[in-house]
Structure formats: structure tokens, C-alpha cells
Coordinates of C-alpha atoms in Angstrom, one line a residue:
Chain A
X1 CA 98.4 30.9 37.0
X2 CA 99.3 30.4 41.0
X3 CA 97.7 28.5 41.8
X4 CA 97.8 30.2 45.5
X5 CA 95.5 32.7 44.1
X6 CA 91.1 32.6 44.6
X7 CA 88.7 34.5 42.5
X8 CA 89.5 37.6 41.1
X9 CA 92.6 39.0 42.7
X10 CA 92.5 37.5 45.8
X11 CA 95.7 36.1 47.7
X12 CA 95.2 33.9 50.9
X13 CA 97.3 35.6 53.7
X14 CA 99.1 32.3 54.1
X15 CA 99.1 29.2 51.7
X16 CA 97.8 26.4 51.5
X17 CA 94.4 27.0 54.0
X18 CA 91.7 27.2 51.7
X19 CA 91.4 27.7 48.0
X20 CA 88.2 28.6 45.4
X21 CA 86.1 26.3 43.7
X22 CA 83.4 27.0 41.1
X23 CA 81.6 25.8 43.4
X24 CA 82.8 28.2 46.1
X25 CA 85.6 28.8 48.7
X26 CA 86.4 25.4 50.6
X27 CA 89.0 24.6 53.5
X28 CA 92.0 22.3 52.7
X29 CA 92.2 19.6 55.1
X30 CA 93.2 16.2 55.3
X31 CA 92.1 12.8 56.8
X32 CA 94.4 9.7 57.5
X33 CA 93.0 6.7 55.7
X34 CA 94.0 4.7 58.6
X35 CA 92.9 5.6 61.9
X36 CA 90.3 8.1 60.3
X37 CA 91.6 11.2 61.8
X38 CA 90.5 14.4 60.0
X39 CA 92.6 17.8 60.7
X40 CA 93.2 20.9 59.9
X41 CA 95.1 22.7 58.7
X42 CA 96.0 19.8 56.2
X43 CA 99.9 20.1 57.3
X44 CA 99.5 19.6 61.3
X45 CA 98.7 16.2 61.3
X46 CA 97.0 14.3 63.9
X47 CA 96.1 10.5 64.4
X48 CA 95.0 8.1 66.5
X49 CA 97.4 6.5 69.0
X50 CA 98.9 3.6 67.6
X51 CA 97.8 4.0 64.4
X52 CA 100.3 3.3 61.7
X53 CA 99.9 6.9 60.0
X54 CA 99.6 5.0 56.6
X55 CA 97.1 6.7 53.4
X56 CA 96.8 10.2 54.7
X57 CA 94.9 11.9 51.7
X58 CA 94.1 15.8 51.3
X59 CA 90.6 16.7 51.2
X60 CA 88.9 19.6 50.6
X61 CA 85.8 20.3 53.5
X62 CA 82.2 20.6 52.4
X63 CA 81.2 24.3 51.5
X64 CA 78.5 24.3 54.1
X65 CA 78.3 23.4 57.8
X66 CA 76.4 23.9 61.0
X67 CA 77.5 27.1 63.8
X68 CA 78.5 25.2 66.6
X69 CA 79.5 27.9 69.0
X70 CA 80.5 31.8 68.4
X71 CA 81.8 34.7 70.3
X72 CA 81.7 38.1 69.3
X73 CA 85.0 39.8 70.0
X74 CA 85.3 43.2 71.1
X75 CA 88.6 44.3 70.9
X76 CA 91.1 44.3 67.9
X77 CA 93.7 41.5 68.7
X78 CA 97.6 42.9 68.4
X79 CA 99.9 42.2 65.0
X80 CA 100.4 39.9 63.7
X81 CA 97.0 40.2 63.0
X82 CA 96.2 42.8 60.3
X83 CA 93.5 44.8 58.9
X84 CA 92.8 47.7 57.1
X85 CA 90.5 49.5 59.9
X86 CA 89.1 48.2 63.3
X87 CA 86.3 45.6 62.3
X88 CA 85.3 45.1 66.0
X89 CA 82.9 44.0 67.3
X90 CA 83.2 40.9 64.8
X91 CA 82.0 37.3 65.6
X92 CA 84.2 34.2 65.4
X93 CA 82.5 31.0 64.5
X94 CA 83.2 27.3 65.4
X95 CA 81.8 25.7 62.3
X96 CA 81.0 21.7 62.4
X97 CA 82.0 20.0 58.9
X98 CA 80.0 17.0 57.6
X99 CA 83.4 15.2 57.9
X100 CA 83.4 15.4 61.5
X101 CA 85.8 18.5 62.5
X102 CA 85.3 21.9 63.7
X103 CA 86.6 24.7 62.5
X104 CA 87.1 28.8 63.5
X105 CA 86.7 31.5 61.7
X106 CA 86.1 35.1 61.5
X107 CA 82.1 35.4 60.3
X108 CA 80.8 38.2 57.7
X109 CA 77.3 39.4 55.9
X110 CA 75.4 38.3 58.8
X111 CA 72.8 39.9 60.7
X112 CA 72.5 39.2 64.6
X113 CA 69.5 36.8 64.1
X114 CA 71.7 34.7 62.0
X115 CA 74.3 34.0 65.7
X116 CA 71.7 30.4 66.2
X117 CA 73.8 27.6 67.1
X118 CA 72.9 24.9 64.4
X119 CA 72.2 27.2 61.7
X120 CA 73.6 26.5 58.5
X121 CA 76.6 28.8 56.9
X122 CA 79.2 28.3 54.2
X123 CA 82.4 28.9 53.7
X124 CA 83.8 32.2 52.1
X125 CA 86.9 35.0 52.0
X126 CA 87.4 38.1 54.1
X127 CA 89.6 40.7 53.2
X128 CA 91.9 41.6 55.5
X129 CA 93.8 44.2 54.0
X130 CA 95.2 45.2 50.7
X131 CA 99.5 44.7 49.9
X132 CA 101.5 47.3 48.4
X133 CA 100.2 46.2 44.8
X134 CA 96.7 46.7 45.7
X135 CA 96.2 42.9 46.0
X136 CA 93.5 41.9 48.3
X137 CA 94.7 39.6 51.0
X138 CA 92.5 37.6 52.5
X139 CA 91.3 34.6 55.2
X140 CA 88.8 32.2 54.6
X141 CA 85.5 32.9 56.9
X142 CA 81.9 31.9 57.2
X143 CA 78.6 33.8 56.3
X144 CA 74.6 32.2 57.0
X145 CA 74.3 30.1 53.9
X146 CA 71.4 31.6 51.5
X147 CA 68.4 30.7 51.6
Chain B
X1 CA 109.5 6.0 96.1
X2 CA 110.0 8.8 99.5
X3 CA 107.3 10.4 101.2
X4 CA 107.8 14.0 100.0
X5 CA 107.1 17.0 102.4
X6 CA 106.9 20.9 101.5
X7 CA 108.9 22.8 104.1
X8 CA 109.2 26.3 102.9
X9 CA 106.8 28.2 100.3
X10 CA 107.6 32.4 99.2
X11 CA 106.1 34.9 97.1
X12 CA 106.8 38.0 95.2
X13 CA 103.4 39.6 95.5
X14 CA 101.7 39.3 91.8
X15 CA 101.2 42.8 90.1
X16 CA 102.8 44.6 87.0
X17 CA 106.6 45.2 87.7
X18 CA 108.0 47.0 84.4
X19 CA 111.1 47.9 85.9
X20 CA 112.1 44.3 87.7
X21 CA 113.9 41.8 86.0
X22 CA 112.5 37.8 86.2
X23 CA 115.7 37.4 88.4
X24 CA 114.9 40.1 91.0
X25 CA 111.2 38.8 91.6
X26 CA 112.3 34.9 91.5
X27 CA 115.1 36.7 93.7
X28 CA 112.6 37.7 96.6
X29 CA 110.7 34.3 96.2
X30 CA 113.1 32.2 97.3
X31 CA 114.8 34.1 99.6
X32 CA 111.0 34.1 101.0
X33 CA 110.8 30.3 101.1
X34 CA 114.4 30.0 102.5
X35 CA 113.7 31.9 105.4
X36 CA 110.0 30.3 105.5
X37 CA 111.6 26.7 105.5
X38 CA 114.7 28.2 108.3
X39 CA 116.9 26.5 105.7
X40 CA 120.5 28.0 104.5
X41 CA 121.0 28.0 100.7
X42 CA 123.8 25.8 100.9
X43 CA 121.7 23.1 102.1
X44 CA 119.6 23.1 98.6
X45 CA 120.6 19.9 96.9
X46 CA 118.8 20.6 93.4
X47 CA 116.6 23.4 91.5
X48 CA 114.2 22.4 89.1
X49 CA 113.3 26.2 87.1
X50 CA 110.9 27.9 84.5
X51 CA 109.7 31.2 82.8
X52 CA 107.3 31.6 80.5
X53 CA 108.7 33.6 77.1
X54 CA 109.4 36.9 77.9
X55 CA 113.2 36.2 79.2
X56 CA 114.8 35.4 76.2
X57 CA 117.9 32.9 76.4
X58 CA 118.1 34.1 80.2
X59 CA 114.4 32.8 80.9
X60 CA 115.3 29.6 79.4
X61 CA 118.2 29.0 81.9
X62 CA 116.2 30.8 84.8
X63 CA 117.6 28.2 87.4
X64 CA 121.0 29.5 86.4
X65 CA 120.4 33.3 87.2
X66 CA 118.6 32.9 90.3
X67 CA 121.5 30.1 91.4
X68 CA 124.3 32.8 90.7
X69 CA 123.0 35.8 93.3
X70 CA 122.1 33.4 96.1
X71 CA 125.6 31.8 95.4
X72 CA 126.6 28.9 92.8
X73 CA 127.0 25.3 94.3
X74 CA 127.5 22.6 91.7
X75 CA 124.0 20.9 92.1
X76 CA 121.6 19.8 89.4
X77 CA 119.4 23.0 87.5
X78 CA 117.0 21.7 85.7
X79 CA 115.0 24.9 83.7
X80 CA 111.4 23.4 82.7
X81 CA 108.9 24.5 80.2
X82 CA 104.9 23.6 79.8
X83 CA 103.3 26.8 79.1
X84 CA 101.0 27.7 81.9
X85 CA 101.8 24.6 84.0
X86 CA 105.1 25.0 84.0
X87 CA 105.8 26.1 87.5
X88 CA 104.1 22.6 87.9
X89 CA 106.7 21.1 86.0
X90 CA 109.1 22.5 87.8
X91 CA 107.5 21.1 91.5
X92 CA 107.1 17.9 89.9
X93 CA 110.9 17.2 89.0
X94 CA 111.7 18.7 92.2
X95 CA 109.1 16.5 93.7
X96 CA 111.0 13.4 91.8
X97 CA 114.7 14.2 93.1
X98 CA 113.6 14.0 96.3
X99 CA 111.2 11.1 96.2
X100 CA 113.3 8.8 94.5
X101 CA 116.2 9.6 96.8
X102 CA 118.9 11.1 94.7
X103 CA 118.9 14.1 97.2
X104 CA 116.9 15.2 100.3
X105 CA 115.9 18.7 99.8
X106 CA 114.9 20.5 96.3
X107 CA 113.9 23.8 95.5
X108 CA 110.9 24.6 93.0
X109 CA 111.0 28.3 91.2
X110 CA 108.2 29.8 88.8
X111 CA 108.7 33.4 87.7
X112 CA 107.1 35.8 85.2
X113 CA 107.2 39.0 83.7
X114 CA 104.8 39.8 80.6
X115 CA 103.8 42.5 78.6
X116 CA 100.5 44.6 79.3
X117 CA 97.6 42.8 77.5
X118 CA 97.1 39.9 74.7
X119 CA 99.5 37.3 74.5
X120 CA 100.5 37.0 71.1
X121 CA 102.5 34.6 68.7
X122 CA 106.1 35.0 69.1
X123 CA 107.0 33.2 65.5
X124 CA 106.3 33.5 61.9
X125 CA 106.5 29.7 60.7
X126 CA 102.7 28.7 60.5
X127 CA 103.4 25.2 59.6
X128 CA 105.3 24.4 63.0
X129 CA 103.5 27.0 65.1
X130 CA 100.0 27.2 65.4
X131 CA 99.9 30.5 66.9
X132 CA 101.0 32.2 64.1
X133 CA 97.6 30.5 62.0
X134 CA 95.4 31.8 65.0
X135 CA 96.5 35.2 64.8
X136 CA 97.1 35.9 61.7
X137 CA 94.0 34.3 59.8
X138 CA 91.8 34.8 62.3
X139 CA 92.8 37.0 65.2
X140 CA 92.2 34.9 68.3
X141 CA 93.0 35.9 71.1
X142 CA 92.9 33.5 74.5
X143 CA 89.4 34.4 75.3
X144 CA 88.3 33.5 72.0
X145 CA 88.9 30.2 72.9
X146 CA 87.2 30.4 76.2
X147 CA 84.2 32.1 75.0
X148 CA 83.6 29.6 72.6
X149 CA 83.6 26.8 75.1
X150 CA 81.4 28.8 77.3
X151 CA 79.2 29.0 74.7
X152 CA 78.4 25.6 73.8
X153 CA 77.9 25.5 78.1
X154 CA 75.9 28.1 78.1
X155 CA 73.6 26.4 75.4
X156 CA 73.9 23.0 76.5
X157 CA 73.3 23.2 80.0
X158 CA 71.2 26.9 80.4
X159 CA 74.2 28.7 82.2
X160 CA 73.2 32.1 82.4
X161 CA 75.1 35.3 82.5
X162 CA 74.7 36.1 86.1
X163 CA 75.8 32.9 86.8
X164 CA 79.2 33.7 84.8
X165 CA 78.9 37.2 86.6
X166 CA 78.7 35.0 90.1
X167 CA 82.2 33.7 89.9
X168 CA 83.8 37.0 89.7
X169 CA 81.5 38.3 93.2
X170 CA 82.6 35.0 95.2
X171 CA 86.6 35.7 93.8
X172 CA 86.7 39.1 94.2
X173 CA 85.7 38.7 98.0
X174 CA 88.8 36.5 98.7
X175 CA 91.2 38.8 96.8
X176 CA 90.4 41.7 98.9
X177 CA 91.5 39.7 101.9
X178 CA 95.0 38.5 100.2
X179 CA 98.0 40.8 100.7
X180 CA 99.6 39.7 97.7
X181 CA 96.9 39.8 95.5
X182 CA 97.3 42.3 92.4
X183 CA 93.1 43.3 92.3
X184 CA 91.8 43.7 95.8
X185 CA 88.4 45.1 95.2
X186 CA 85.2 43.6 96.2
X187 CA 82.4 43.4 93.3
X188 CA 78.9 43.2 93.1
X189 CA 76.8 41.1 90.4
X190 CA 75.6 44.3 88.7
X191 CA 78.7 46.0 88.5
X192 CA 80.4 42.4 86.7
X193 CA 77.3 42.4 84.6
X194 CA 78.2 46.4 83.8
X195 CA 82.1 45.7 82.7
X196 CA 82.5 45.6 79.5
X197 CA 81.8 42.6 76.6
X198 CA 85.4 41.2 75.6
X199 CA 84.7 38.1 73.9
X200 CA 80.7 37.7 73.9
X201 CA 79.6 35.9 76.3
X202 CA 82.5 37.0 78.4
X203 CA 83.3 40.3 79.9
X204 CA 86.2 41.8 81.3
X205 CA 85.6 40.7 84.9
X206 CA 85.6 37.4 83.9
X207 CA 88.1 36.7 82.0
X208 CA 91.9 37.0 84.0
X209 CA 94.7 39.5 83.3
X210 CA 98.1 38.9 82.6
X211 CA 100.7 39.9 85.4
X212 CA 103.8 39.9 86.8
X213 CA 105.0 37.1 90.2
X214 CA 107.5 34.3 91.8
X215 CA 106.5 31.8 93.5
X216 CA 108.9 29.1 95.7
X217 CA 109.0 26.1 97.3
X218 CA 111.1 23.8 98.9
X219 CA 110.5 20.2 99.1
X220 CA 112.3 17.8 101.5
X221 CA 112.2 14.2 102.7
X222 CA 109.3 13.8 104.6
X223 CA 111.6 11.6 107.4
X224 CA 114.2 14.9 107.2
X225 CA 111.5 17.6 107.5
X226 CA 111.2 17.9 111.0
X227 CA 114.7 19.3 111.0
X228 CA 113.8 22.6 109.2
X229 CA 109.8 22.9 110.5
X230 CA 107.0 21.7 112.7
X231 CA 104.2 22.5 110.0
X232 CA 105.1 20.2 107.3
X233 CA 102.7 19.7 104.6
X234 CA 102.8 16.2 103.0
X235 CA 102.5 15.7 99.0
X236 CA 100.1 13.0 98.6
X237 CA 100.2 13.4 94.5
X238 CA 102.0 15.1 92.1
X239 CA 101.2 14.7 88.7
X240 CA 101.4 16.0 85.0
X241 CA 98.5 15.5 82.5
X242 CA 98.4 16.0 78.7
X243 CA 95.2 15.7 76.3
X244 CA 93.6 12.3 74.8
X245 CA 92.9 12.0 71.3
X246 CA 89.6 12.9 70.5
X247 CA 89.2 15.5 73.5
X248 CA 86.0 18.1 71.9
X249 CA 87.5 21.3 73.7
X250 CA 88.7 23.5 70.9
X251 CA 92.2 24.8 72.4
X252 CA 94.3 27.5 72.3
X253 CA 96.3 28.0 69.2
X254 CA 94.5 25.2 67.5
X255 CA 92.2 26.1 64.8
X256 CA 90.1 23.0 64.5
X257 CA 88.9 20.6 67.2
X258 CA 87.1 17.0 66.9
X259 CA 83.2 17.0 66.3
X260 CA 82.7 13.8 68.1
X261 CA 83.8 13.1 71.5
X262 CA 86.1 10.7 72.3
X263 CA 87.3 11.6 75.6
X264 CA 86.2 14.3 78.3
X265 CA 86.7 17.8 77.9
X266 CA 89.8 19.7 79.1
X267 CA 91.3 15.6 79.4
X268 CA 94.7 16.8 80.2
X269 CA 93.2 17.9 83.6
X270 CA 91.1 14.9 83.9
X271 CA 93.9 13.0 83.4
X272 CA 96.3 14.9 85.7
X273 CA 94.0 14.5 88.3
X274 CA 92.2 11.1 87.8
X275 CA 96.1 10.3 88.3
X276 CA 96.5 12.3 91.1
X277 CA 93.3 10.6 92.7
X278 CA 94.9 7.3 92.0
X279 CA 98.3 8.0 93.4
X280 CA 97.0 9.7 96.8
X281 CA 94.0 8.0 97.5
X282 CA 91.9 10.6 98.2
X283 CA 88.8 11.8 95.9
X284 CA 87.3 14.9 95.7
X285 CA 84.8 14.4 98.1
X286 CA 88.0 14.4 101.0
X287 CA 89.4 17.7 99.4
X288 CA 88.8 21.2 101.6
X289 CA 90.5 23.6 99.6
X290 CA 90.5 23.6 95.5
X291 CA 92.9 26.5 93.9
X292 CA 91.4 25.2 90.0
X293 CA 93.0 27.7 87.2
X294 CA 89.7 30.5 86.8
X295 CA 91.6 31.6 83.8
X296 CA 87.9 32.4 82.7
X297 CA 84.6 32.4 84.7
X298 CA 83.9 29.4 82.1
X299 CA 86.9 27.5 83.5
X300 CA 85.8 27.5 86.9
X301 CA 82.6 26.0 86.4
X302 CA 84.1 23.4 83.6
X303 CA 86.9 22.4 86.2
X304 CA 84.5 21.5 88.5
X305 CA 83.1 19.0 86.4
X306 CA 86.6 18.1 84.7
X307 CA 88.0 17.1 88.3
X308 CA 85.1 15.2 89.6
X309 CA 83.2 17.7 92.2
X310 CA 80.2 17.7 90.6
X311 CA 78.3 15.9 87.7
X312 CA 78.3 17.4 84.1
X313 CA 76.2 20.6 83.9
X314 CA 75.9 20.9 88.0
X315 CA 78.7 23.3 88.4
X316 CA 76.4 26.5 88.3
X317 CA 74.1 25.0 90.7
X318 CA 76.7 23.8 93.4
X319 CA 77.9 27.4 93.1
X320 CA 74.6 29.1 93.1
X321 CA 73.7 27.2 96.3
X322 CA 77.3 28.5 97.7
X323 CA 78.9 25.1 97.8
X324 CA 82.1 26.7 96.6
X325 CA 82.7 29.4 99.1
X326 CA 84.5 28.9 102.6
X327 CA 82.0 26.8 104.4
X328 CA 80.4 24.8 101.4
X329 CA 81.4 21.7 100.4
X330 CA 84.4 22.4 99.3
X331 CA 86.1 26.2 99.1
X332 CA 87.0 26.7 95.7
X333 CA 89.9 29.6 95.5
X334 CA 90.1 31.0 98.6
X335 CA 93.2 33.1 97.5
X336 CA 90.9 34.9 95.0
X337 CA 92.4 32.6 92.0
X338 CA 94.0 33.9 89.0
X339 CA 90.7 36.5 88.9
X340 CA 92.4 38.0 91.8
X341 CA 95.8 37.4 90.5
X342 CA 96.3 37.6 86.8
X343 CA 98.3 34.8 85.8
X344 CA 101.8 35.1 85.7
X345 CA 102.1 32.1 83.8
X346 CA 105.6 30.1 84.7
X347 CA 105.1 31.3 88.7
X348 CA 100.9 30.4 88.6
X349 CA 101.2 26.6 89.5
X350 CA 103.4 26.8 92.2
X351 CA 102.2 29.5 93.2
X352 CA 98.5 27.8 93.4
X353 CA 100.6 25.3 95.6
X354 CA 101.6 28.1 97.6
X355 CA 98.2 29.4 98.3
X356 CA 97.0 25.5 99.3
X357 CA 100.5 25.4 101.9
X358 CA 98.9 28.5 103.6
X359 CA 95.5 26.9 103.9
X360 CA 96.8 23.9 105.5
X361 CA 99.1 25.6 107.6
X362 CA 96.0 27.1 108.9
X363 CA 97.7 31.0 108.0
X364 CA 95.1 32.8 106.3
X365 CA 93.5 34.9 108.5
X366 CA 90.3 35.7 107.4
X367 CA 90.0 33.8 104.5
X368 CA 91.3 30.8 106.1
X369 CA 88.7 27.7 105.6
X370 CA 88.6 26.1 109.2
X371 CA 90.0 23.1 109.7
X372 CA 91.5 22.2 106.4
X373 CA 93.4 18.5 106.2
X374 CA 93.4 18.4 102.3
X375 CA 94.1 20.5 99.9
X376 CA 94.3 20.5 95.5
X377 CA 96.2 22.5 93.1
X378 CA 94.5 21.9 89.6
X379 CA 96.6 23.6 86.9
X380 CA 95.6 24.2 83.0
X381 CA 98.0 25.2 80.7
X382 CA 98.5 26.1 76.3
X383 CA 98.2 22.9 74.1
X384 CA 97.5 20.0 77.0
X385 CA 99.3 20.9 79.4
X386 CA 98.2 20.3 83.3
X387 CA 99.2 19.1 87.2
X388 CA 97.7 18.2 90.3
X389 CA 99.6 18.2 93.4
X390 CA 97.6 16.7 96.1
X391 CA 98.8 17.7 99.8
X392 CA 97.6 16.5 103.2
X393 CA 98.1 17.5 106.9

């Protein structure tokens, strides 16, 4: 099976991001065992001056985090960003992971109450658009967690 | 190290040219600041260049196609690159030749030339290029970024949306009064607050276009400069800034930032100019005029607190209280900023240099803030890139 591909028929738009768990869709990231630097995506790595850049292990984030900031975007960005239709107005969310990054990402299935700084949401797909075979093609993104 | 004077600035007016090249605009700009500095070509012992990346192989050697209409000499071209501070890279090396005596007089060039709208990525290799992961898995454009930061402010310290509306009003009054401004139109409160949401909390007033300008200057040995002027302006600092590891601002093209601070927001600026501070001994209590990069209404308040004149969270007071107009405490744009502008990213820095020249030289008619003896060019730029120039009269 590729292992590139999530539930169901699902292909990430570009490798290597994120991938599904039983438990859920989680980001691939990685931290240094060093200096203690955590990044992502898991291949632009970052550390702390001077540190040797020894142990750097992949990790996979925690399902949920906290909303640390959003915007609501009301235009359609140009290519290379694709979609089927125009999904404006769509939020963006800066997500804080319990291993001490934030993340971005596009937010669905939320309702405008649910745009509270500090309120809980986990990680999930969106489908962007569907390829030539039918294939869904999507990007990792963040919804409220249920209650 | 030389004392460094500046003894010639010119402009191509900023705007949308579609049918000039980078060459013809960087063309007029120095021609401008030749004339401005009563200096013959000839005389110009090194060029120090950059574009942004709309010129192709001919942007990256920039130096080299301005150099051939005005006439090639032999000297040193250096073509520089640091996203939107740039132009500041290019004043800086210029600044160097001259200051550490390998010649006496050095020409500065930034031009640009972009397309209408969002920048975009301009490669498809996501694991060297972040911009390709930003676009395509998300689709973030550069206010995104901003809006997000302004956010977290907004939250944080209680900024309201009239306050972001505020900046435009106070910009938008100096534009009017700059000839080579692109947007010369006044604004009231209620008419920013009526433009349209772009990238909620920030509408379109608030956030700064892309455009099209060339920008000049020519630098000299301060002990030489009385040859070409009697109004030279001094460089007291010149400086370059990149981030600090665990800097909290989430920035452009990256998808991820630190959750826990370890150094001050924006710290590329806060470096550039706690160097520039250092170097010129002067503080931002001694500066009159302050051209700060308003890429965003966000980013004027923020670089107020980045660069020391106020404390954290105090920015929307001192401007509420009209500290940063002409006649507060210090004026904050007076060319209308890149709000007025757009940015035309390689020319913006010197241009911002430009703006402080005319300030100092007392030419700016009626935006000219009276009696000005210092002045700051704070410049913000793509993946921790900034410069301060620091210049006295």
C-alpha cells in the first residue's frame, strides 16, 4: 500500500506533511534531541545556535491543540494554490502543539463561535481538489475538536 | 572606518509601469541622483545593485544594465539580494566601499517592477522552498501572515479596529502631499473601516499594494563631500539584521513558528537597529523622523515597539494621542510609507532613505517636520531580513 496515501482514497498534495492514524490525522514533524528544537515541516530543520545537530528524531504532533491566532481570508490566493471552486471567505488557523510549535492551516466544520483564541481543535484533511483519476487531494487542516 | 556622507538621492515616482523595463526606471533614478549630487558618472567609483524577482537573469545583474546606458567604466558592480531589504543591502555595501576607503564615492540602486496583485512562489521544490508549502497546502498569502500577528495584538493588548483604521487616516494625509507617491487620496476613519475585509482583521486600506519604483543614492567621503554639495547628510549607522532563534513571529513562507519566546518579535529589526543604536549613538528618543516599513497597519504599530519608541502594547496609545504625526514625538512616515507607496520591493529601502534625505535637507514642503537633525530608515524584509541606516545633520 503507499504508504503516501490517508484514509480512504485520500492523497496529501505533497508528501511527507502529515499522514492518518487510527487515531486520526497527525502532522509529521521533527525535534532535535540535542538542542530541543521542534520544526516543521520535519525536512526544514532548525536548531539552536551552536548546537551540535546530533539525535534529530521524527515525531508525529499531538492530534489536538489550542487556536492561537486566525484570520479569515477573503480572497482566493493565485496558483499554485488549487481548489475545486472558490472556498472564500475561509479561516486560517495558527494552532499551538503540546510540543511547543505553532502551526498554520486552513480551518473547516466550524461555526463562527468556534474563532476563540485558546479553544481546543484537532487536526484533520481538506480536500482541495480531485486529480484526473478522481483521487481526492488533500492538505492537512484543523476543525473545533468535539465535544 | 570613514565618516560616510549621502550627497545625491533620485527617484522614479512609484506607480504601476507595465510598459517600462527595470532598466528605464533604475535609468531615471540615477540620472536623478547624479544631477541631485552635481556629480558626472565618470566620477562613480563603485555600484552596489538589486531587483527583486521579476527581472529574470537581467534583474540578477541589474548593476550591469543600468552601468551599460550611463556608459561602462571598469569599477566594481556588486548586484545584492535580501528580499524586501535589499535596496538596504545594496546602501550598505556601498556604504562599506566608501567607509573603509577602497574608493571615495559609491552609488546605491534599488529598482522594481511586479505583477498586479499577490506575490506568489516562483518554484516547485517544497523541500528547499518554503513558499511553494505556503501556497500550495495552504494558500497564504502575505497578509495572512500579518493578520495573524495582528491578531494575537489585537487580543493581547485590546487594539481595536479603529485603531488599525487610524494608521491608514494619519498615512494617507502625508501621501496626498508627496508628488511621487502612487495613492494620493486623503481618507477618513469610516471610509478605512468601510474598505473591504482581506485577511480578517485586516482590510484593504491597511494592508500595502505591490508597485512599480527606483530609488538612488550616492554616498561619498564625508571629508570629499563638500566638493559635490553644501547639504550633506551624514550616515551615523548602517546596519543589516537577521532573526534570533526562538523569535515567536510566525513569518512569511514559514509554516510553523516557536510557541515559546526566546527572543523579541520581528528580532531581525530589533537587531538591525539595537545595532544601529550602538554604532551611532543616538536612541530613539533623539530620532525626528521614522520611515518604519507599514507593510500592514499591524506593522506600524509592532515597529514601534520592535525599535524601542514605545513600551510593549503602547503603540496604539502614542498614536491615538498623535505622538506619531508631524509635531508629536516623533513623526512616523511623513512620506505617506509604503501605505502611500506600495512597496516596490528591491527600490523600498533606499528609497525609505531617500524620503529621510529630503526630511533632513529640510525639502518637503508641507509635510516637512520642522527642524529635523535625525532621521531613521527601519526596513523589514521575507525570512529575516532588515536595515537601519541612521543619518544626522
Amino acid at each position: 500500500m503507499d504508504k503516501q496515501k490517508i484514509a480512504g482514497d485520500k492523497v496529501p498534495a505533497l508528501p511527507d506533511l502529515f499522514q492518518g492514524e487510527a487515531g486520526g490525522v497527525r502532522l509529521r514533524s521533527a525535534r532535535c534531541g540535542t538542542c530541543g528544537t521542534c520544526f516543521f515541516p520535519e525536512y526544514h530543520e532548525q536548531h539552536r545556535p551552536g548546537c551540535s545537530r546530533e539525535g534529530v528524531e521524527k515525531i508525529l504532533l499531538n492530534r489536538i491543540g489550542k487556536l492561537a491566532s486566525y484570520t479569515v481570508q477573503h480572497y482566493m490566493p493565485p496558483p499554485p494554490f488549487r481548489t475545486e471552486k472558490d472556498i472564500t471567505p475561509y479561516p486560517i488557523g495558527m494552532v499551538e502543539f503540546p510540543e511547543g510549535i505553532q502551526v498554520v492551516g486552513i480551518m473547516v466544520d466550524y461555526k463562527e463561535d468556534d474563532l476563540v483564541l485558546g479553544r481546543e481543535v484537532e487536526t484533520t484533511t481538506f480536500t482541495l481538489y480531485r486529480d484526473d483519476k478522481g483521487q481526492e487531494i488533500v492538505t492537512w487542516a484543523f476543525r473545533p475538536k468535539a465535544h | 572606518m570613514r565618516n560616510v556622507s549621502i550627497i545625491g538621492v533620485g527617484l522614479h515616482p512609484w506607480g504601476k509601469f507595465p510598459q517600462n523595463t527595470f532598466v528605464e526606471l533604475g535609468v531615471q533614478a540615477v540620472a536623478n541622483a547624479l544631477q541631485d549630487a552635481n556629480i558626472k558618472w565618470q566620477e562613480i567609483q563603485a555600484i552596489a545593485s538589486g531587483i527583486y524577482i521579476w527581472g529574470g537573469n537581467a534583474g540578477h545583474i541589474s548593476g550591469q544594465y543600468l552601468a551599460a546606458v550611463f556608459g561602462e567604466t571598469g569599477i566594481p558592480i556588486i548586484n545584492v539580494y535580501n528580499a524586501c531589504a535589499t535596496g538596504a543591502a545594496a546602501l550598505r555595501t556601498a556604504y562599506m566601499s566608501v567607509a573603509s576607503g577602497q574608493v571615495d564615492v559609491a552609488l546605491a540602486v534599488g529598482v522594481d517592477i511586479s505583477p498586479e496583485g499577490f506575490l506568489s512562489a516562483k518554484s516547485d521544490n517544497p523541500r528547499q522552498d518554503r513558499d511553494v508549502l505556503r501556497w500550495r497546502m495552504v494558500g497564504m498569502p502575505n497578509p495572512a501572515f500579518w493578520a495573524l500577528e495582528c491578531r494575537k495584538r489585537m487580543h493581547k493588548y485590546g487594539t481595536t479596529a479603529e485603531d488599525l483604521a487610524r494608521v491608514k487616516v494619519i498615512l494617507s494625509q502625508y501621501g496626498v502631499l508627496n508628488p511621487n507617491a502612487r495613492y494620493r487620496k486623503a481618507y477618513t476613519l469610516e471610509q478605512v473601516l468601510n474598505s473591504p475585509m482581506v485577511n480578517d482583521p485586516l482590510r484593504l486600506f491597511e494592508i500595502c499594494a505591490t508597485s512599480d519604483g527606483a530609488a538612488a543614492i550616492i554616498v561619498c567621503a564625508a571629508d570629499k563631500a563638500a566638493q559635490y554639495t553644501s547639504q550633506p547628510v551624514n550616515i551615523a549607522a548602517c546596519t543589516m539584521g537577521s532573526a534570533i532563534y526562538g523569535d515567536p513571529t510566525i513569518r512569511i513562507s514559514a509554516l510553523s513558528a516557536p510557541a515559546k519566546a526566546e527572543a523579541p518579535m520581528l528580532s531581525e529589526s530589533y537587531s538591525a537597529s539595537q545595532q544601529a543604536y550602538r554604532i551611532a549613538g543616538i536612541g530613539p528618543e533623539d530620532v525626528d523622523v521614522l520611515e518604519l516599513p507599514d507593510n500592514s497597519s499591524w506593522h506600524y504599530l509592532q515597529y514601534l515597539e520592535t525599535c524601542g519608541f514605545c513600551g510593549e502594547g503602547q503603540a496604539e496609545q502614542m498614536v491615538r494621542e498623535g505622538q506619531t504625526q508631524i509635531g508629536g514625538k516623533v513623526a512616523v512616515c511623513p512620506s505617506g510609507g509604503f501605505s502611500s507607496f506600495g512597496e516596490a520591493i528591491g527600490a523600498q529601502a533606499v528609497w525609505q532613505v531617500v524620503e529621510a534625505v529630503t526630511q533632513l535637507r529640510g525639502q518637503c514642503g508641507p509635510r516637512q517636520v520642522k527642524n529635523a537633525k535625525v532621521a531613521m530608515a527601519q526596513t523589514y524584509g521575507l525570512m529575516g531580513n532588515s536595515a537601519t541606516t541612521i543619518l544626522t545633520v
